Every structure is written in C-alpha cells, then in structure tokens.
Amino acid sequence: QEGSLCAQHCLNNLLQGEYFTPVELSAIAQQLDEEERMRMAEGGVSSEEYRTFLQQPSVNMDDSGFFSIQVISNALKVWGLELILFNSPEYQRLGIDPINEKSFICNYKEHWFTVRKLGKQWFNLNSLLMGPELISDTYLALFLAQLQQEGYSIFVVKGDLPDCEADQLLQMIRVQQMQRPKLIGEEAAQARDQRLPKSDVDQAIEVNHPFDGTGMLDEDEENFQRALALSRQEIDMEDEEADLRRAIQLSMQGSRRSDFLDSLPQNVPQSPHTSQTDSLSSEELQRQQQQPQQQDQTPNLYDKPSLSSSPLETDPGGDMSEEDMLQAAMNMSLESVRNHLNTEGDK
C-alpha cells in the first residue's frame, strides 16, 4: 500500500487488476460532492444550512487519500456490482450464506480491505500485509464475526466479478500456506530492534525459542516466556540463600530428633517387668536421670542452667500416673533440646 490509498487498493485487489487510480476515484468523489451541493441548494442558497454545507470539508474524500463508501459503491456500479451491508435486513431477506459468496469489503474507521474467494479458497487481501493470507472455509465465518465484533463494517459484494488469472489457476490447484504474511514495515522494525542492545530477559527468551524463520511467537507466548525468564532470574538469585536455610533446618531437625531419642532411655523404662505396678516413683525417676550424669564427670563449659521446672521437682513423693510420667518425659526432652540450642547459640 502507498500512503492512505487503501480504498484504491481494496478495489483493485477485489477486481484483481489496475482498474482504478486515485485520480479516477477523486473524480467520482467530486461528482458526489456536486450532487449533494445541488440537493442542498434546493432549499435556498441563502439558507443557513447551505452556507454551513459549503464551509464543511468533503465527506467523500480527503487529502490523505481516504474515500467514502459512496465512492467505492459508485466505482463498483461501473462493473455491475452491488454492496449489501452484512447482517442488514436485506442481507437477512436474501438468506445470504458467507461461504457461498465470492467476496467481501471490510472497513474500520478509514481503512478498507478485501476478502475474496479465488478458485476454491478464501484469502484476506489486506493491502497492509506483505501478501495474501489464506483463510480456511471453517474459519471464514469466525473471521467475519471477529471483524464485526471489533467494530468493522462488512459489505457483501453481489454480482459477477471479472475473470482473472489467479481465479483460473486456483480452480486447478490448492494453496498451502506455511507462514502467515507479515505486516508492511514489520521486518524493518524487527531489524531495527535487532540492532539495539538486548536485555538479559530478551536473550533468555531467544535461548528458549530461537528464531528459525518458521513464524513469530504470538503475544501471549512471548509474554509467558518473558515472565518465565524473569522468574528464573529471581530463582537463581535466591537458590544459594534457600539452600543454606534448608541445610540449617535439616540439621536442627536431626539434632532435635537425636536428643529426643537419647532422652527416652532415661525417662521410659525398657523392661516391662516391675515389682509393684506400671507406675514408677519420683525417686526412681530421679535416680535414672542422675545416673548418666554421674558417668560423665567432665562438665560442659557451654551448658547453661535451665530455668524451667518439671513435675519431678514439684512432686518429690508419691506415685505418678502414666499421664504424669509421659508429661515428665516430654518436659525433660524439651529441656535437653533447649540446652542443645543454647550450646549451639554460644558456639
């Protein structure tokens, strides 16, 4: 496409030939302007509406190369072609099925493009693309519905289109499109981006998905890869710290488990045979607790006195129930854990 002459390219892509020039379309637009002026003059050349009309710019063309739907419709009348608005009452009355038609003209704001059937296949002939884009029969209705949802005006072209070489050729063969055409200027923009220094995230994306010429990543995939690269950077920065935390946690768990197992022979009797009952007196528990302390006469310089008290100290006499004995064993194991943690803290 050259400039903003999308209407000219839309018509020529539809007819598959250089049938219209900007000068010819401008002549049609000027003729429409003159007809509208004459209709306004019927109400009086001195009326306020007529003077306002003369001061307003043309609605059929502008300096950028835009042409209105009236210009396109009048241009197609020369070829005996008619435009019907998609999903209009007339469209519904005629019972039009898009798959059985030959071509459509689409417009959004000031851009026109053609969708046409050549041979037995549909093509998007948007002049902003580097080439025609193949549209499957099953995707055609969805494609048109998507355009309409995005705000496009769609017109069905009714009538016999002139013969063209592309239509004759594609009646005999079918096209297989391996890569979708790019937008005009997209390659230049990519080349410009390649000359710019790339960030670490962009380099990580290229490592994961090197460009092999088969196609470009869509926007969702590209955003996903960028987020993935960022998360990997954060994980690499935190790996060393996380490993250290896990090692400390595992070592503390191992120490606690060892201390708890070591405390069990001191607090829980190993033999099921007792002289009286299943419960032990507080004096016997104290003797079992003091026995390993007497074996090791070397004091630990790093040990600190415990501030917690146990049921053994509050109840020096009498028998203990099984629940009291279990509570005493748990308190004693907790004391050994506290002593170990205090020792590790001093170290």
Protein backbone atom coordinates (compact mmCIF):
# COMPACT_ATOMS: atom_id res chain seq x y z
CA GLN A 1 0.00 0.00 0.00
CA GLU A 2 1.17 3.52 -0.83
CA GLY A 3 0.08 6.31 1.52
CA SER A 4 -3.56 6.13 2.64
CA LEU A 5 -4.95 4.94 -0.68
CA CYS A 6 -6.45 1.81 0.89
CA ALA A 7 -9.74 2.28 -1.00
CA GLN A 8 -7.93 2.17 -4.34
CA HIS A 9 -6.01 -0.98 -3.32
CA CYS A 10 -9.20 -2.50 -1.95
CA LEU A 11 -10.98 -2.12 -5.29
CA ASN A 12 -8.01 -3.30 -7.36
CA ASN A 13 -7.48 -6.33 -5.11
CA LEU A 14 -11.16 -7.15 -5.46
CA LEU A 15 -11.08 -6.91 -9.26
CA GLN A 16 -7.52 -8.33 -9.47
CA GLY A 17 -6.18 -5.61 -11.76
CA GLU A 18 -5.14 -1.95 -12.01
CA TYR A 19 -8.64 -0.72 -12.74
CA PHE A 20 -8.80 2.43 -10.61
CA THR A 21 -6.36 5.26 -9.96
CA PRO A 22 -6.55 7.97 -7.27
CA VAL A 23 -7.48 10.49 -9.96
CA GLU A 24 -10.47 8.43 -11.11
CA LEU A 25 -11.68 7.93 -7.55
CA SER A 26 -11.25 11.65 -6.85
CA ALA A 27 -13.42 12.42 -9.90
CA ILE A 28 -16.16 10.16 -8.54
CA ALA A 29 -15.89 11.88 -5.13
CA GLN A 30 -16.14 15.34 -6.68
CA GLN A 31 -19.18 14.27 -8.66
CA LEU A 32 -20.86 13.08 -5.45
CA ASP A 33 -20.00 16.35 -3.72
CA GLU A 34 -21.60 18.30 -6.57
CA GLU A 35 -24.76 16.22 -6.45
CA GLU A 36 -25.03 16.81 -2.69
CA ARG A 37 -24.47 20.54 -3.18
CA MET A 38 -27.27 20.73 -5.74
CA ARG A 39 -29.67 18.96 -3.38
CA MET A 40 -28.78 21.38 -0.58
CA ALA A 41 -29.29 24.34 -2.93
CA GLU A 42 -32.88 23.29 -3.49
CA GLY A 43 -33.64 24.59 -0.01
CA GLY A 44 -32.27 28.00 -0.93
CA VAL A 45 -28.72 29.19 -1.50
CA SER A 46 -29.16 31.82 1.19
CA SER A 47 -30.20 29.38 3.89
CA GLU A 48 -28.03 28.73 6.92
CA GLU A 49 -27.85 25.00 6.10
CA TYR A 50 -26.48 25.65 2.62
CA ARG A 51 -23.78 28.06 3.87
CA THR A 52 -22.75 25.58 6.56
CA PHE A 53 -22.56 22.82 3.94
CA LEU A 54 -20.22 24.88 1.77
CA GLN A 55 -17.88 25.54 4.69
CA GLN A 56 -17.58 21.88 5.66
CA PRO A 57 -14.92 19.65 4.04
CA SER A 58 -15.91 16.87 1.69
CA VAL A 59 -17.19 13.70 3.32
CA ASN A 60 -16.33 11.62 0.23
CA MET A 61 -12.55 12.15 0.20
CA ASP A 62 -9.74 13.98 1.96
CA ASP A 63 -6.13 14.96 1.31
CA SER A 64 -4.77 11.76 2.87
CA GLY A 65 -6.33 9.61 0.15
CA PHE A 66 -9.37 8.38 2.02
CA PHE A 67 -12.54 7.68 0.01
CA SER A 68 -16.03 7.05 1.38
CA ILE A 69 -18.28 4.03 0.93
CA GLN A 70 -20.30 6.08 -1.59
CA VAL A 71 -17.20 6.43 -3.78
CA ILE A 72 -16.48 2.70 -3.60
CA SER A 73 -20.12 1.82 -4.28
CA ASN A 74 -20.28 4.11 -7.32
CA ALA A 75 -16.99 2.73 -8.63
CA LEU A 76 -18.32 -0.84 -8.42
CA LYS A 77 -21.54 0.08 -10.23
CA VAL A 78 -19.44 0.50 -13.38
CA TRP A 79 -18.81 -3.27 -13.20
CA GLY A 80 -22.40 -4.13 -12.32
CA LEU A 81 -21.52 -4.89 -8.70
CA GLU A 82 -23.62 -4.02 -5.65
CA LEU A 83 -22.76 -3.74 -1.94
CA ILE A 84 -25.05 -5.13 0.78
CA LEU A 85 -24.35 -4.46 4.44
CA PHE A 86 -23.54 -7.59 6.42
CA ASN A 87 -26.43 -8.78 8.66
CA SER A 88 -28.69 -5.96 7.44
CA PRO A 89 -32.45 -6.58 6.84
CA GLU A 90 -31.76 -7.00 3.13
CA TYR A 91 -28.94 -9.42 3.95
CA GLN A 92 -31.31 -11.45 6.11
CA ARG A 93 -34.08 -11.30 3.49
CA LEU A 94 -31.81 -12.71 0.80
CA GLY A 95 -30.67 -15.51 3.15
CA ILE A 96 -27.01 -14.91 2.36
CA ASP A 97 -24.53 -17.58 3.49
CA PRO A 98 -20.94 -16.21 3.58
CA ILE A 99 -19.40 -19.46 2.39
CA ASN A 100 -21.48 -19.29 -0.83
CA GLU A 101 -20.43 -15.71 -1.68
CA LYS A 102 -17.45 -14.53 -3.72
CA SER A 103 -16.10 -11.51 -1.87
CA PHE A 104 -16.47 -9.03 0.99
CA ILE A 105 -15.28 -5.47 1.54
CA CYS A 106 -14.39 -4.55 5.12
CA ASN A 107 -13.93 -1.12 6.65
CA TYR A 108 -12.75 0.11 10.04
CA LYS A 109 -12.59 3.88 10.50
CA GLU A 110 -10.56 4.92 7.43
CA HIS A 111 -9.12 1.58 6.31
CA TRP A 112 -10.59 -0.64 3.57
CA PHE A 113 -9.59 -4.14 2.57
CA THR A 114 -10.98 -7.05 0.54
CA VAL A 115 -11.70 -10.67 1.44
CA ARG A 116 -12.18 -12.69 -1.74
CA LYS A 117 -12.57 -16.25 -2.89
CA LEU A 118 -10.05 -17.27 -5.57
CA GLY A 119 -10.59 -20.70 -7.02
CA LYS A 120 -11.95 -22.73 -4.12
CA GLN A 121 -10.17 -20.92 -1.30
CA TRP A 122 -10.64 -17.69 0.62
CA PHE A 123 -7.94 -15.03 1.01
CA ASN A 124 -7.52 -11.91 3.10
CA LEU A 125 -6.24 -9.32 0.58
CA ASN A 126 -5.46 -6.61 3.13
CA SER A 127 -3.11 -4.13 1.46
CA LEU A 128 -1.25 -3.66 4.76
CA LEU A 129 0.05 -7.24 4.53
CA MET A 130 3.13 -8.32 2.58
CA GLY A 131 0.98 -10.84 0.70
CA PRO A 132 -2.39 -12.65 0.65
CA GLU A 133 -3.42 -14.52 3.79
CA LEU A 134 -5.16 -17.87 3.37
CA ILE A 135 -8.46 -18.29 5.24
CA SER A 136 -9.97 -21.75 5.59
CA ASP A 137 -13.66 -22.33 4.90
CA THR A 138 -14.29 -23.29 8.53
CA TYR A 139 -12.57 -20.12 9.76
CA LEU A 140 -14.31 -17.70 7.38
CA ALA A 141 -17.49 -17.20 9.44
CA LEU A 142 -15.45 -16.83 12.63
CA PHE A 143 -13.13 -14.34 10.90
CA LEU A 144 -16.04 -12.17 9.76
CA ALA A 145 -17.71 -12.37 13.18
CA GLN A 146 -14.49 -11.31 14.84
CA LEU A 147 -14.13 -8.33 12.50
CA GLN A 148 -17.70 -7.28 13.21
CA GLN A 149 -17.12 -7.56 16.96
CA GLU A 150 -14.06 -5.33 16.65
CA GLY A 151 -16.15 -2.61 15.00
CA TYR A 152 -15.64 -3.31 11.28
CA SER A 153 -18.35 -2.62 8.72
CA ILE A 154 -18.63 -5.56 6.32
CA PHE A 155 -20.26 -5.44 2.90
CA VAL A 156 -21.13 -8.39 0.67
CA VAL A 157 -20.22 -7.82 -3.00
CA LYS A 158 -23.07 -9.13 -5.15
CA GLY A 159 -22.59 -9.65 -8.88
CA ASP A 160 -20.19 -11.28 -11.31
CA LEU A 161 -16.55 -10.32 -10.84
CA PRO A 162 -14.33 -10.02 -13.92
CA ASP A 163 -12.24 -13.05 -14.84
CA CYS A 164 -8.69 -13.07 -13.50
CA GLU A 165 -5.64 -15.28 -13.84
CA ALA A 166 -5.46 -16.09 -10.10
CA ASP A 167 -9.01 -17.43 -10.05
CA GLN A 168 -8.41 -19.62 -13.13
CA LEU A 169 -5.17 -21.02 -11.72
CA LEU A 170 -6.55 -21.77 -8.26
CA GLN A 171 -9.52 -23.60 -9.78
CA MET A 172 -6.99 -26.35 -10.66
CA ILE A 173 -4.68 -26.31 -7.64
CA ARG A 174 -4.95 -25.58 -3.93
CA VAL A 175 -2.68 -23.36 -1.91
CA GLN A 176 -0.91 -24.44 1.27
CA GLN A 177 0.40 -21.51 3.30
CA MET A 178 3.30 -22.43 5.57
CA GLN A 179 3.76 -18.97 7.10
CA ARG A 180 1.33 -16.13 7.57
CA PRO A 181 2.30 -12.88 5.80
CA LYS A 182 3.74 -10.09 7.91
CA LEU A 183 2.59 -6.52 8.08
CA ILE A 184 4.32 -3.95 5.91
CA GLY A 185 7.18 -2.44 7.87
CA GLU A 186 7.28 -5.28 10.38
CA GLU A 187 10.59 -6.66 9.06
CA ALA A 188 12.13 -3.20 9.15
CA ALA A 189 11.01 -2.81 12.75
CA GLN A 190 12.47 -6.21 13.64
CA ALA A 191 15.78 -5.31 12.01
CA ARG A 192 15.85 -2.07 13.97
CA ASP A 193 15.17 -3.92 17.22
CA GLN A 194 17.95 -6.39 16.46
CA ARG A 195 20.45 -3.54 16.16
CA LEU A 196 19.55 -2.31 19.65
CA PRO A 197 21.31 -3.85 22.70
CA LYS A 198 19.26 -6.67 24.14
CA SER A 199 18.43 -7.11 27.79
CA ASP A 200 19.11 -10.29 29.76
CA VAL A 201 15.43 -11.19 29.59
CA ASP A 202 15.32 -10.88 25.78
CA GLN A 203 18.46 -13.01 25.50
CA ALA A 204 16.91 -15.65 27.74
CA ILE A 205 13.82 -15.70 25.53
CA GLU A 206 15.96 -16.23 22.43
CA VAL A 207 17.77 -19.13 24.11
CA ASN A 208 14.48 -20.82 24.93
CA HIS A 209 12.92 -20.13 21.50
CA PRO A 210 15.50 -19.32 18.84
CA PHE A 211 14.11 -17.71 15.71
CA ASP A 212 14.16 -20.31 12.95
CA GLY A 213 12.13 -18.49 10.30
CA THR A 214 9.02 -20.64 10.76
CA GLY A 215 6.97 -17.96 12.43
CA MET A 216 6.79 -15.45 15.19
CA LEU A 217 5.68 -16.03 18.74
CA ASP A 218 2.25 -14.67 19.41
CA GLU A 219 1.76 -12.05 22.10
CA ASP A 220 0.60 -14.45 24.85
CA GLU A 221 3.50 -16.84 24.27
CA GLU A 222 6.03 -14.01 24.22
CA ASN A 223 4.68 -12.56 27.47
CA PHE A 224 4.78 -16.02 29.03
CA GLN A 225 8.41 -16.55 28.03
CA ARG A 226 9.35 -13.12 29.35
CA ALA A 227 7.70 -13.85 32.71
CA LEU A 228 9.39 -17.26 32.78
CA ALA A 229 12.81 -15.70 32.22
CA LEU A 230 12.22 -13.16 34.98
CA SER A 231 11.16 -15.86 37.41
CA ARG A 232 14.29 -17.88 36.56
CA GLN A 233 16.47 -14.90 37.33
CA GLU A 234 14.83 -14.49 40.72
CA ILE A 235 15.19 -18.21 41.45
CA ASP A 236 18.91 -18.12 40.58
CA MET A 237 19.43 -15.19 42.95
CA GLU A 238 17.63 -16.98 45.81
CA ASP A 239 18.97 -20.51 45.29
CA GLU A 240 22.05 -20.08 47.45
CA GLU A 241 20.15 -18.49 50.33
CA ALA A 242 17.37 -21.10 50.12
CA ASP A 243 19.90 -23.96 50.19
CA LEU A 244 21.50 -22.51 53.31
CA ARG A 245 18.13 -22.18 55.06
CA ARG A 246 17.21 -25.76 54.18
CA ALA A 247 20.56 -27.08 55.48
CA ILE A 248 20.13 -25.27 58.81
CA GLN A 249 16.57 -26.53 59.15
CA LEU A 250 17.56 -30.14 58.42
CA SER A 251 20.48 -30.02 60.86
CA MET A 252 18.24 -28.66 63.62
CA GLN A 253 15.64 -31.32 62.92
CA GLY A 254 18.33 -34.01 63.12
CA SER A 255 19.66 -32.63 66.40
CA ARG A 256 16.21 -32.47 67.94
CA ARG A 257 15.43 -36.00 66.86
CA SER A 258 18.73 -37.29 68.29
CA ASP A 259 18.24 -35.52 71.61
CA PHE A 260 14.71 -36.84 71.92
CA LEU A 261 15.83 -40.43 71.28
CA ASP A 262 18.69 -40.06 73.75
CA SER A 263 16.30 -38.86 76.43
CA LEU A 264 13.92 -41.78 76.10
CA PRO A 265 16.11 -44.44 77.88
CA GLN A 266 16.46 -42.04 80.81
CA ASN A 267 12.73 -41.42 81.22
CA VAL A 268 10.88 -44.52 79.93
CA PRO A 269 11.63 -47.96 81.44
CA GLN A 270 12.86 -50.54 78.90
CA SER A 271 11.70 -53.67 80.75
CA PRO A 272 8.04 -54.47 81.10
CA HIS A 273 8.65 -56.24 84.45
CA THR A 274 8.04 -54.14 87.54
CA SER A 275 7.95 -55.18 91.14
CA GLN A 276 4.78 -53.35 92.07
CA THR A 277 2.75 -51.52 89.31
CA ASP A 278 3.29 -49.95 85.89
CA SER A 279 3.96 -46.58 87.50
CA LEU A 280 7.37 -45.53 88.93
CA SER A 281 8.05 -43.42 91.95
CA SER A 282 9.57 -39.98 91.61
CA GLU A 283 12.69 -41.14 93.49
CA GLU A 284 13.35 -43.90 90.93
CA LEU A 285 12.93 -41.42 88.04
CA GLN A 286 15.37 -39.06 89.71
CA ARG A 287 17.93 -41.85 90.18
CA GLN A 288 17.59 -42.85 86.48
CA GLN A 289 18.03 -39.23 85.49
CA GLN A 290 21.11 -38.72 87.69
CA GLN A 291 22.79 -41.99 86.65
CA PRO A 292 24.09 -40.83 83.22
CA GLN A 293 25.22 -37.56 84.80
CA GLN A 294 27.44 -39.43 87.27
CA GLN A 295 29.08 -41.41 84.47
CA ASP A 296 30.30 -38.26 82.77
CA GLN A 297 32.23 -36.23 85.33
CA THR A 298 33.56 -33.69 82.80
CA PRO A 299 31.43 -30.54 82.95
CA ASN A 300 30.40 -28.76 79.78
CA LEU A 301 31.60 -25.19 79.88
CA TYR A 302 28.96 -24.10 77.43
CA ASP A 303 25.98 -25.56 79.30
CA LYS A 304 23.62 -23.09 80.88
CA PRO A 305 21.25 -23.79 83.77
CA SER A 306 17.68 -24.40 82.77
CA LEU A 307 15.03 -22.05 84.07
CA SER A 308 12.11 -24.40 83.51
CA SER A 309 10.74 -26.71 86.17
CA SER A 310 9.38 -30.23 85.81
CA PRO A 311 6.75 -32.21 87.70
CA LEU A 312 9.59 -34.19 89.34
CA GLU A 313 10.55 -31.17 91.39
CA THR A 314 7.02 -30.21 92.39
CA ASP A 315 6.00 -33.72 93.44
CA PRO A 316 9.01 -35.38 95.22
CA GLY A 317 6.98 -38.20 96.68
CA GLY A 318 4.10 -40.45 95.80
CA ASP A 319 3.30 -42.50 92.74
CA MET A 320 2.89 -40.95 89.28
CA SER A 321 0.23 -41.86 86.83
CA GLU A 322 1.06 -42.89 83.28
CA GLU A 323 -0.02 -39.44 82.00
CA ASP A 324 2.23 -37.68 84.57
CA MET A 325 5.15 -39.91 83.62
CA LEU A 326 4.66 -39.11 79.92
CA GLN A 327 4.45 -35.38 80.72
CA ALA A 328 7.66 -35.64 82.74
CA ALA A 329 9.45 -37.38 79.87
CA MET A 330 8.31 -34.71 77.41
CA ASN A 331 9.46 -31.90 79.74
CA MET A 332 12.85 -33.50 80.16
CA SER A 333 13.31 -33.95 76.41
CA LEU A 334 12.35 -30.31 75.85
CA GLU A 335 14.97 -29.30 78.44
CA SER A 336 17.62 -31.25 76.57
CA VAL A 337 16.60 -29.54 73.31
CA ARG A 338 16.81 -26.13 74.96
CA ASN A 339 20.27 -26.93 76.34
CA HIS A 340 21.41 -28.06 72.90
CA LEU A 341 20.09 -24.90 71.24
CA ASN A 342 21.74 -22.73 73.89
CA THR A 343 25.00 -24.56 73.30
CA GLU A 344 24.74 -24.09 69.56
CA GLY A 345 23.92 -20.39 70.11
CA ASP A 346 27.06 -19.87 72.24
CA LYS A 347 29.18 -21.56 69.60
